[in-house]
Short mmCIF file of C-alpha atoms in Angstrom, two decimals:
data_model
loop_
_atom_site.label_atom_id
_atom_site.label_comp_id
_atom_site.label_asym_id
_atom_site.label_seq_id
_atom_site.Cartn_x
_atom_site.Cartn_y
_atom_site.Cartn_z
CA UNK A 1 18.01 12.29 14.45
CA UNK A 2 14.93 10.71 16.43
CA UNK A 3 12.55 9.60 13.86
CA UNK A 4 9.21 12.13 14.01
CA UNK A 5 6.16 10.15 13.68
CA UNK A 6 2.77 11.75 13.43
CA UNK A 7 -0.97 10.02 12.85
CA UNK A 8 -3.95 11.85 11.95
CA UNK A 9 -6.56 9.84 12.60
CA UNK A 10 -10.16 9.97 14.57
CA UNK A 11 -10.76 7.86 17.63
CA UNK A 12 -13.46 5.66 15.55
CA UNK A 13 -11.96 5.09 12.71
CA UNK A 14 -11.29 1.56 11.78
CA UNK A 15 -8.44 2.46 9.36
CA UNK A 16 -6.69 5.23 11.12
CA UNK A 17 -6.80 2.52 14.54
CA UNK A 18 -4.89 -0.06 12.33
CA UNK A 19 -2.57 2.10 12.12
CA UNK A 20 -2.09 2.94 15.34
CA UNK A 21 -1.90 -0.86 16.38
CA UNK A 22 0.94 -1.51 13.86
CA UNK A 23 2.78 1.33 15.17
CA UNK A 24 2.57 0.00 18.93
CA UNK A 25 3.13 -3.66 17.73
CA UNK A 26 6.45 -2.31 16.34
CA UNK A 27 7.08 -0.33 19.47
CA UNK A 28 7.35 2.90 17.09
CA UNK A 29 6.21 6.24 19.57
CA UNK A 30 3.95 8.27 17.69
CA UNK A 31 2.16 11.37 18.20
CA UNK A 32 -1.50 11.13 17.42
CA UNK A 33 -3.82 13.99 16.32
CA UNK A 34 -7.59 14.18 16.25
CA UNK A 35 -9.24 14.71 13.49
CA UNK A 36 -12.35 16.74 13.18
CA UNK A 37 -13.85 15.58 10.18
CA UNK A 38 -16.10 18.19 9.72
CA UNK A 39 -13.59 20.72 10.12
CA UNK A 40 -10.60 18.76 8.60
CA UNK A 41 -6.77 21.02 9.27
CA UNK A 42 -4.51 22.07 6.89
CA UNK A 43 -2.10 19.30 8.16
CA UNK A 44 -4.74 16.90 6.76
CA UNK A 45 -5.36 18.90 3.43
CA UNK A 46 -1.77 19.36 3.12
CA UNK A 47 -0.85 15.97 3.49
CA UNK A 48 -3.51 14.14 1.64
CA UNK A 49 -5.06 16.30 -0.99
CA UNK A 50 -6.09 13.56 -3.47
CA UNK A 51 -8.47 12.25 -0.83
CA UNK A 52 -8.07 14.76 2.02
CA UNK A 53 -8.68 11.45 3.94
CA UNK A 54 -7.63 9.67 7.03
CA UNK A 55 -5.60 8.54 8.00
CA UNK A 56 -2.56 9.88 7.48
CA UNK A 57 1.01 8.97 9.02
CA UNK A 58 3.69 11.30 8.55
CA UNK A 59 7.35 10.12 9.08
CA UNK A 60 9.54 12.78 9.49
CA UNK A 61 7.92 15.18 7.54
CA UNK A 62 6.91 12.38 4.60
CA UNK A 63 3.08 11.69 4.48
CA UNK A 64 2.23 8.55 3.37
CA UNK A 65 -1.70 7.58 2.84
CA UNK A 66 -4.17 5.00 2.63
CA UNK A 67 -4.46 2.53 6.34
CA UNK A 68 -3.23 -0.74 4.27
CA UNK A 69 -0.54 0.51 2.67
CA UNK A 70 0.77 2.54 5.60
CA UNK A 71 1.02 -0.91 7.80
CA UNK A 72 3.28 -2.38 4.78
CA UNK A 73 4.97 0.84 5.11
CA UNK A 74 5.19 0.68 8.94
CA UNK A 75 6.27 -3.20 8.37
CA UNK A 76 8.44 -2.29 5.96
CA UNK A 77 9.96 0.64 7.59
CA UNK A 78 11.13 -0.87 11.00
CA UNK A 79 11.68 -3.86 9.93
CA UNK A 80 13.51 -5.15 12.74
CA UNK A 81 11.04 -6.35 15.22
CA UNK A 82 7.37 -8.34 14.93
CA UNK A 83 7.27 -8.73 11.09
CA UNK A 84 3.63 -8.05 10.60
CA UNK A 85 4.11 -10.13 6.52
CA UNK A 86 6.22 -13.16 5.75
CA UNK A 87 9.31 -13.12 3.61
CA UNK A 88 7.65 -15.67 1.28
CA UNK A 89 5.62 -13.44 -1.88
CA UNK A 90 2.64 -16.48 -2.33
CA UNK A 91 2.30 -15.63 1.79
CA UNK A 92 2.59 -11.61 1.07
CA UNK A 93 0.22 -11.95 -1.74
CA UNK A 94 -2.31 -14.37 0.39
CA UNK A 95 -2.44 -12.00 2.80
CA UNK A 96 -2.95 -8.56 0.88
CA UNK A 97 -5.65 -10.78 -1.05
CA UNK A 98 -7.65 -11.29 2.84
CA UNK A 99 -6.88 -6.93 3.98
CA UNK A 100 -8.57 -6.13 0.35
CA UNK A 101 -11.50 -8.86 1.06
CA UNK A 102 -11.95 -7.11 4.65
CA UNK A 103 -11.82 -3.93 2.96
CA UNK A 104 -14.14 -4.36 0.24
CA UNK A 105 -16.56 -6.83 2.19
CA UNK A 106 -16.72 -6.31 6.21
CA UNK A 107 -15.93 -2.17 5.56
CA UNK A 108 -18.47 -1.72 2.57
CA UNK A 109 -21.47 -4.74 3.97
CA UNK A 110 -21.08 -2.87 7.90
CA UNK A 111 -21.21 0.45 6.84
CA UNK A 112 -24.78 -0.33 4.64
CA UNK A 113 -26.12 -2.56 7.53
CA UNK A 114 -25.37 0.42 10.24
CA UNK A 115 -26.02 3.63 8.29
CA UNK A 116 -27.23 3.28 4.91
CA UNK A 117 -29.91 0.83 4.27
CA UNK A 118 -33.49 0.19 6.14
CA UNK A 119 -35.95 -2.86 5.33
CA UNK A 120 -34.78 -5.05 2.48
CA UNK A 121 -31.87 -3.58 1.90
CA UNK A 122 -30.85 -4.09 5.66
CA UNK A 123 -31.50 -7.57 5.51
CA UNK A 124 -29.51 -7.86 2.47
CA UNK A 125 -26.57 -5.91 4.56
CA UNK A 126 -26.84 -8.17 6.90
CA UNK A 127 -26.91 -11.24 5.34
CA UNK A 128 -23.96 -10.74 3.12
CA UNK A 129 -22.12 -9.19 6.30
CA UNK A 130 -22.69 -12.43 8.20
CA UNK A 131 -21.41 -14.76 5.07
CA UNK A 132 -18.43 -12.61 4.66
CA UNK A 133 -17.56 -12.93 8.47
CA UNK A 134 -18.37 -16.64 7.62
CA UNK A 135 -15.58 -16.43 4.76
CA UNK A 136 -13.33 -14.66 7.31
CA UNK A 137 -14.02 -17.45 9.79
CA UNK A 138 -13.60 -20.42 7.84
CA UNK A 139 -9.71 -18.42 6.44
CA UNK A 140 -8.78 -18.56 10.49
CA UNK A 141 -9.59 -22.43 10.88
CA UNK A 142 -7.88 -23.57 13.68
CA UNK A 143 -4.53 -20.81 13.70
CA UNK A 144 -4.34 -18.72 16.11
CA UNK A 145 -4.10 -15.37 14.21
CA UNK A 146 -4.52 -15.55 10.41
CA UNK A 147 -0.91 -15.14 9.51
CA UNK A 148 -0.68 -18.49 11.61
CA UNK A 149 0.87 -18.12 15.00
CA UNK A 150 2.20 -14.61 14.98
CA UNK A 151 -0.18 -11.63 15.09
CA UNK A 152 0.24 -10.08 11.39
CA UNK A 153 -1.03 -8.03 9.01
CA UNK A 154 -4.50 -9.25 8.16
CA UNK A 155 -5.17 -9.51 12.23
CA UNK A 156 -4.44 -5.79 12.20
CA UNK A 157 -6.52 -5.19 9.05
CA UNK A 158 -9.48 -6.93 11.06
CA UNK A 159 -9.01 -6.15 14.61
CA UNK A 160 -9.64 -2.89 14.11
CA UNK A 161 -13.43 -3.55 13.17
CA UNK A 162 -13.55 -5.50 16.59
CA UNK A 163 -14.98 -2.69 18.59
CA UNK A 164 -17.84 -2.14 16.15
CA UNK A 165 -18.97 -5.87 16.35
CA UNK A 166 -21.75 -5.03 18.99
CA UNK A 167 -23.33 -2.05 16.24
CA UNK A 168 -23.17 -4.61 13.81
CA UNK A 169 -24.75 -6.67 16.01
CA UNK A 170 -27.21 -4.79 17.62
CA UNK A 171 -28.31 -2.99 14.22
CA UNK A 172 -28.64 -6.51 12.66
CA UNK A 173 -30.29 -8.54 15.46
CA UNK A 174 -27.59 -11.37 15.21
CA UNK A 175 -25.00 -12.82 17.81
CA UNK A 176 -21.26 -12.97 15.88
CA UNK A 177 -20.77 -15.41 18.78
CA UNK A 178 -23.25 -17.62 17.76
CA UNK A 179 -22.79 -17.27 13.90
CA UNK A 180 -18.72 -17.42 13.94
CA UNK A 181 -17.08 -18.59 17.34
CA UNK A 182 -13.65 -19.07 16.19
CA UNK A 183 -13.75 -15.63 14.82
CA UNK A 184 -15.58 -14.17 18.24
CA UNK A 185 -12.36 -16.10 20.08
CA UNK A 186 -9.63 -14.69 17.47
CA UNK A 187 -10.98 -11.07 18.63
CA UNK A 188 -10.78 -11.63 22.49
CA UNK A 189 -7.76 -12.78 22.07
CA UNK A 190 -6.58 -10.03 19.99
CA UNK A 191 -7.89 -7.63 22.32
CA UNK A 192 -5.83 -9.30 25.14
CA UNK A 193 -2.81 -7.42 23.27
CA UNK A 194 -1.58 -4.17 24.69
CA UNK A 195 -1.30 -2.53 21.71
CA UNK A 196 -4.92 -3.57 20.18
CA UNK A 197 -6.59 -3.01 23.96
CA UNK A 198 -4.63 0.84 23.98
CA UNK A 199 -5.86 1.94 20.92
CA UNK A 200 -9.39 0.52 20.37
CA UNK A 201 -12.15 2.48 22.16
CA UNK A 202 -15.21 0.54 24.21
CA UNK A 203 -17.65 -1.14 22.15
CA UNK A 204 -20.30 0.98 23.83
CA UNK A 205 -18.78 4.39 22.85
CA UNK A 206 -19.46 2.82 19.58
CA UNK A 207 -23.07 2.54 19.60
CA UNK A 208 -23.48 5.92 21.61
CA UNK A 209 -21.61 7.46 18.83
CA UNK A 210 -23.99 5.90 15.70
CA UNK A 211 -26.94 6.33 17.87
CA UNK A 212 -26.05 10.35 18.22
CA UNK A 213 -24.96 10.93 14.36
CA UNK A 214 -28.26 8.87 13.72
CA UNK A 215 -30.25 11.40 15.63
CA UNK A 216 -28.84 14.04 14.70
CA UNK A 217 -29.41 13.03 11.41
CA UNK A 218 -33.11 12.24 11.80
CA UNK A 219 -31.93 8.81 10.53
CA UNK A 220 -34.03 5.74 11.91
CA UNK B 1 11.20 -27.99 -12.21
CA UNK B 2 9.98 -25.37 -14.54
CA UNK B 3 7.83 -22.93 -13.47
CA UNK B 4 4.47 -23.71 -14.93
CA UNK B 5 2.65 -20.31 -15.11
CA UNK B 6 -1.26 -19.98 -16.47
CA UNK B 7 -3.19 -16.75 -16.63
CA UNK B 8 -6.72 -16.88 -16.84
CA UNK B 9 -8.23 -13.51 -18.39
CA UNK B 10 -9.88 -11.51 -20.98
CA UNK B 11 -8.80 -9.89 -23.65
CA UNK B 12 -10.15 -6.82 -23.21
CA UNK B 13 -9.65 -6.64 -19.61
CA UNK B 14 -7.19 -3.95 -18.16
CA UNK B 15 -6.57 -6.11 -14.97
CA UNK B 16 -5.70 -9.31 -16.85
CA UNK B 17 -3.62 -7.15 -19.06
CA UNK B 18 -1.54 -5.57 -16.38
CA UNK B 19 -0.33 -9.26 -15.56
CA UNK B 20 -0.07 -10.17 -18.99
CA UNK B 21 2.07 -7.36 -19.28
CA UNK B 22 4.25 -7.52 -16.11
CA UNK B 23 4.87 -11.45 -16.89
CA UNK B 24 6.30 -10.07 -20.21
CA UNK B 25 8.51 -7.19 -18.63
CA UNK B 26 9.59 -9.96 -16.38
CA UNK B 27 10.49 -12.69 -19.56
CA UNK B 28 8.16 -14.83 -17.90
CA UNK B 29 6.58 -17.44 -20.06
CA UNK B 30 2.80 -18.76 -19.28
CA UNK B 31 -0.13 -19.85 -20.57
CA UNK B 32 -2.81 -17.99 -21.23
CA UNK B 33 -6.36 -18.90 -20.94
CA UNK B 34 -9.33 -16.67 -22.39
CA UNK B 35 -12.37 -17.20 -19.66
CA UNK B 36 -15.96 -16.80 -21.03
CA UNK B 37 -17.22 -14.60 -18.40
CA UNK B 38 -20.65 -15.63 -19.27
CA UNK B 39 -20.01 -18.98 -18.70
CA UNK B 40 -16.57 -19.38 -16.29
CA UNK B 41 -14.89 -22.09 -16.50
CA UNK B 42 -14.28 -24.82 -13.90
CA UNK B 43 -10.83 -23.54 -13.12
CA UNK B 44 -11.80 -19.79 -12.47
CA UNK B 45 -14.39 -20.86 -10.47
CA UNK B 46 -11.81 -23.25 -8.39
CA UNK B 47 -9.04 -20.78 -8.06
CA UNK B 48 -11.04 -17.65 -7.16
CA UNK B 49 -13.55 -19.59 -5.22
CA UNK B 50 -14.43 -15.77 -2.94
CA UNK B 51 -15.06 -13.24 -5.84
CA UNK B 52 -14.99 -15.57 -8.90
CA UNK B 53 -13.36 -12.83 -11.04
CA UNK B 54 -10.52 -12.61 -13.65
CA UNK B 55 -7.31 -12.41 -13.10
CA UNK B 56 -5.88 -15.75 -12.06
CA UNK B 57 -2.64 -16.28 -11.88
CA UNK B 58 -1.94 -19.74 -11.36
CA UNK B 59 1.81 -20.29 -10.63
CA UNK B 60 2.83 -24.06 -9.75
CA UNK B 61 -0.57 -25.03 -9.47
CA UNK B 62 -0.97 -21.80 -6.75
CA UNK B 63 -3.69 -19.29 -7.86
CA UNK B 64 -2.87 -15.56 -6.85
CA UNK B 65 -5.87 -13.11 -7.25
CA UNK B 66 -6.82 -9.57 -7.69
CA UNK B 67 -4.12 -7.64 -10.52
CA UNK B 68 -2.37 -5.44 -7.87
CA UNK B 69 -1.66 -8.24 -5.65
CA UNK B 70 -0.54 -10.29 -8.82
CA UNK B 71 1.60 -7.80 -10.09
CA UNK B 72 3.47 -7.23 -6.83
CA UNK B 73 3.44 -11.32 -6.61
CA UNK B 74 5.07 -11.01 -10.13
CA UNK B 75 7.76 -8.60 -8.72
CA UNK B 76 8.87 -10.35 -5.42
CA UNK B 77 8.79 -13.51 -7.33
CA UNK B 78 11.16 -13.29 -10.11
CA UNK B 79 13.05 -10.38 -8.56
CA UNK B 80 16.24 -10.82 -10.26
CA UNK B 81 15.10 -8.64 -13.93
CA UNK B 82 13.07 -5.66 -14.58
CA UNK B 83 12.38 -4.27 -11.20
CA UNK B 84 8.51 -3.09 -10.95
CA UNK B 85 9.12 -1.48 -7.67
CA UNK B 86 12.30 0.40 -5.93
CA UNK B 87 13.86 -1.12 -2.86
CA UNK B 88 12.77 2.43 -0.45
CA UNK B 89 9.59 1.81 1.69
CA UNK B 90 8.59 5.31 0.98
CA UNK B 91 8.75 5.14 -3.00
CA UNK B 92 6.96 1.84 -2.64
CA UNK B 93 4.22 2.85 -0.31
CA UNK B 94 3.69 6.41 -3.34
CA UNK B 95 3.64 3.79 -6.06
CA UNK B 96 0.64 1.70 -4.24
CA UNK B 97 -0.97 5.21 -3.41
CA UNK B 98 -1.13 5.57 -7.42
CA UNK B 99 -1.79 2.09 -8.06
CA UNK B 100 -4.64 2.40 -5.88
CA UNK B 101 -5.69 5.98 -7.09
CA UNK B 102 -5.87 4.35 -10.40
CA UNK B 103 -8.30 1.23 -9.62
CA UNK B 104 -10.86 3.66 -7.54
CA UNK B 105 -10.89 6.45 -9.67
CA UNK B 106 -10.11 5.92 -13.22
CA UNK B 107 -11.76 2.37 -13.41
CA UNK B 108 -14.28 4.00 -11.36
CA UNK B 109 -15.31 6.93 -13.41
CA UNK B 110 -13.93 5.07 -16.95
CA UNK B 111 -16.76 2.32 -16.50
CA UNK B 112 -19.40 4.42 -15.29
CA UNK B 113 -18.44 7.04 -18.22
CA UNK B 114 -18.85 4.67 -21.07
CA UNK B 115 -21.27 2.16 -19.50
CA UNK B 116 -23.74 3.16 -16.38
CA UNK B 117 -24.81 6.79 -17.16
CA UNK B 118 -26.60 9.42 -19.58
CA UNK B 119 -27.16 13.32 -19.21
CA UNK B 120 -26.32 14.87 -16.03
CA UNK B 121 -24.86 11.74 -14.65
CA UNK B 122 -22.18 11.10 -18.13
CA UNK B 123 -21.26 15.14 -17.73
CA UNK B 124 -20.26 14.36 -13.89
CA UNK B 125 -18.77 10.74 -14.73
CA UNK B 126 -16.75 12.94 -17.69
CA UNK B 127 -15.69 15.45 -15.43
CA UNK B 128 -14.32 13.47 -12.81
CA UNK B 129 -12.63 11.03 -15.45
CA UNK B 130 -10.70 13.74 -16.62
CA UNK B 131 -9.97 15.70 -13.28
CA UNK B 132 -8.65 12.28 -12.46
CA UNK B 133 -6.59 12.00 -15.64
CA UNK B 134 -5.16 15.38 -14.70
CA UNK B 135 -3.99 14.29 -11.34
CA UNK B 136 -1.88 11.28 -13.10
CA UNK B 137 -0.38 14.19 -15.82
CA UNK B 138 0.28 16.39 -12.42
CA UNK B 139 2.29 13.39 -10.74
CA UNK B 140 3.75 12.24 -14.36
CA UNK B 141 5.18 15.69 -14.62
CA UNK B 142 8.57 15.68 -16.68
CA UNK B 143 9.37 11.91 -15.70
CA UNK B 144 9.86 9.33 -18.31
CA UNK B 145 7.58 6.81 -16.33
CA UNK B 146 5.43 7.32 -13.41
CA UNK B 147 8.44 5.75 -11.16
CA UNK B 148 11.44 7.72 -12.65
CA UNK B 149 13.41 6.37 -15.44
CA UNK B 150 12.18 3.09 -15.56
CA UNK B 151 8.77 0.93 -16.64
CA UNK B 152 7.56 0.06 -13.18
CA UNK B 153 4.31 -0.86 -11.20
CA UNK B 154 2.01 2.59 -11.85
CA UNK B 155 2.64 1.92 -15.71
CA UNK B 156 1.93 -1.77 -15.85
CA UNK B 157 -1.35 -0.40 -13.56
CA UNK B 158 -2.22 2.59 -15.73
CA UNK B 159 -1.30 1.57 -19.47
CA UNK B 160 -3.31 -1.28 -18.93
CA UNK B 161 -6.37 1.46 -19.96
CA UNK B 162 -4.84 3.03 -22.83
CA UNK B 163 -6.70 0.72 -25.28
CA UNK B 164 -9.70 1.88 -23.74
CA UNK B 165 -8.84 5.38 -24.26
CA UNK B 166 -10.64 6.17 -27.63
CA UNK B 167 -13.75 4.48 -26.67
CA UNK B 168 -13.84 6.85 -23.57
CA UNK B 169 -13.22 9.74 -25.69
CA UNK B 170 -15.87 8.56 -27.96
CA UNK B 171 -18.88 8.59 -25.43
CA UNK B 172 -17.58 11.97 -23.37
CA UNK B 173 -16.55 13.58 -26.50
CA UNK B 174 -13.09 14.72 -25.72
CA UNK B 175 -9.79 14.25 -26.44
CA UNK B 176 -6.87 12.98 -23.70
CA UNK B 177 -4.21 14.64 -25.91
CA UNK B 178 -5.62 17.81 -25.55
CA UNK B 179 -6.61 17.57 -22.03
CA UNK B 180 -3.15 15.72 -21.05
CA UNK B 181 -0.67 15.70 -23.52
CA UNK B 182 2.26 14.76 -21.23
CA UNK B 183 -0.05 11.74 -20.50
CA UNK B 184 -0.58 10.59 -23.98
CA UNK B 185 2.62 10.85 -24.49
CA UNK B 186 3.25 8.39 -21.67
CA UNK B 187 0.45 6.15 -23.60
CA UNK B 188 2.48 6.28 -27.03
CA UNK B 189 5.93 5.74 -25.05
CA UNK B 190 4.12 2.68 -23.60
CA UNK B 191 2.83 1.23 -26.45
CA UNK B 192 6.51 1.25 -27.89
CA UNK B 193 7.31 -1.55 -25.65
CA UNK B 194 7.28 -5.33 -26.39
CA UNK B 195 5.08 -6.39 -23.41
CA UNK B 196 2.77 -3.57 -23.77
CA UNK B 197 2.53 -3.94 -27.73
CA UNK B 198 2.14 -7.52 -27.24
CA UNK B 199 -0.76 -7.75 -25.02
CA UNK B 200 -2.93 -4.57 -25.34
CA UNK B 201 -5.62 -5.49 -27.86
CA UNK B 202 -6.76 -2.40 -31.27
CA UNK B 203 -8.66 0.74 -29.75
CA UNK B 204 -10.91 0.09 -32.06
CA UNK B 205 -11.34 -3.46 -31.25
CA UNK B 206 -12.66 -1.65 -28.04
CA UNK B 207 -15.21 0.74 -28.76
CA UNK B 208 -16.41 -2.10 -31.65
CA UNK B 209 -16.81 -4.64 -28.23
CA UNK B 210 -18.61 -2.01 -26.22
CA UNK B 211 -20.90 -0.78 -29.30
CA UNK B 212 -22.30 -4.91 -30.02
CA UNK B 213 -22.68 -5.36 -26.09
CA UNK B 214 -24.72 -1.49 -25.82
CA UNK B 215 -26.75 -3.04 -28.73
CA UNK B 216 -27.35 -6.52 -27.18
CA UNK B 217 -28.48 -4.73 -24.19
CA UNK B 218 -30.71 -1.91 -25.75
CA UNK B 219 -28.12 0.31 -24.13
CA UNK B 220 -28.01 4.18 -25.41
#
């Protein structure tokens, strides 16, 4: 039987996209479904109902939940081709340590410098968003992906965010080309992959899409 | 060369615990180091150098951070005894779901339960706690431990608060046994074990800790 793989995700969302990416990186075909978060289905309910969350990716009739661990899943699942982690556990556990840094710093910092704070508190956003990309940067060094040569699991983890870099930036006042050049490099050349460049939407769809939630919001 | 393992915790942390705990499923010997977390040592603040917390593990002169990451470190490292995690992708990826469950929502609510809130915002911080608890008896069910028959990864995360137990029952003013017996049960099946026995500090050691630091800080 042909393995049935289904994503519920939403177009913008920087967890259900790295999901997506693993899946094409492995060559896995999926089906994708659209989300409408304010008007979530009963697949979604039914699948997550701790967090009624996406994403969700459901392999043959199995949901599984939460964006990192379903890319250790997906990595772990088809095995066989473009090993997203390492065999060795201090390289697993290096890398898990970077996808819960990006999760807990670049997620939580970019989400209070584009929505949440004004004044002060933006500043505050901002500056510890721009020392954790800092962090990220000095991780990369000279490698080509974090993992090292292959693209792997924290690339996916990050690459994801790549298409919100100009809301950060424009919401911030601040160039992520200027501040962190290696890192502005890793994420061209992370877009130059078919798999990242098919699932990431335009940058600019991006800012529409904050700018219209913002004013329909009545959010400055 | 023998391994030369050093943890660097607390003693009344649950996440240094849970490796304390896993190193003694696994017959692991190390050394353990009690940090002063008002004034961290040298070698915290060299092998943590990004969030400066506790745990460390420090294997071979390697540091590993943040207890999830340890514990599955723990696992794929000295795989040959006391498995922590099945071999299935799909039981592995439901165990990190918990294991993730438990750091957002029972850490979550636990700490802001018996430290951060009064009134309205302790009955809400109570509810959820035990909602939460509820969802862990619902996915316990009959089972011995949370992954089947054996001690494994969700009960090294989990038991890791049952020392903390009473002192959250103290402040809400309920009991876990009544609210979750299959749970408690879990607890006092737990605390049976070596590793568990070994490392989890008096109950009462715990609400005595949290009562002097509530005083120190003129906290109600």
């Amino acid at each position: 039987m042909a393995d049935r793989v289904v994503v519920l995700g939403t177009w913008n969302s920087m967890f259900s996209n790295r999901v997506r990416i693993a899946l094409l990186e492995k060559g896995v075909e999926y089906e994708y479904k659209e989300e409408d978060l304010l008007n979530k289905s009963l697949l979604l309910l039914e699948s997550n109902p701790i967090h009624k969350k996406i994403p969700v990716l459901i392999h043959n009739e199995r949901p599984i939940c939460e964006s990192l661990i379903i890319v250790q899943y997906i990595d772990e699942t088809w095995n066989k081709t473009s090993p997203l982690m390492p065999g060795d556990p201090y390289e697993r556990a290096n890398l898990r340590f970077w996808g819960d840094f990006i999760d807990k710093k670049i997620f939580d910092c970019g989400t209070r410098l584009v929505w949440k704070s004004k004044g002060e508190d933006r500043d505050e956003a901002k500056k510890e968003f721009i020392e954790s990309l800092m962090i990220l940067e000095g991780e990369l060094g000279q490698k080509t992906y974090f993992g090292g040569e292959s693209f792997g699991y924290v690339d996916v983890a990050l690459i994801s965010f790549g298409c919100w870099f100009k809301a950060y930036e424009k919401t911030g006042k601040f160039s992520v080309e200027e501040e962190c050049p290696k890192l502005m490099a890793w994420v061209r050349r992370c877009m130059e992959r078919e798999s990242v460049a098919k699932v990431l939407p335009d940058s600019g769809k991006i800012c529409e899409f904050i700018d219209a939630v913002k004013k329909r919001f009545g959010v400055e």
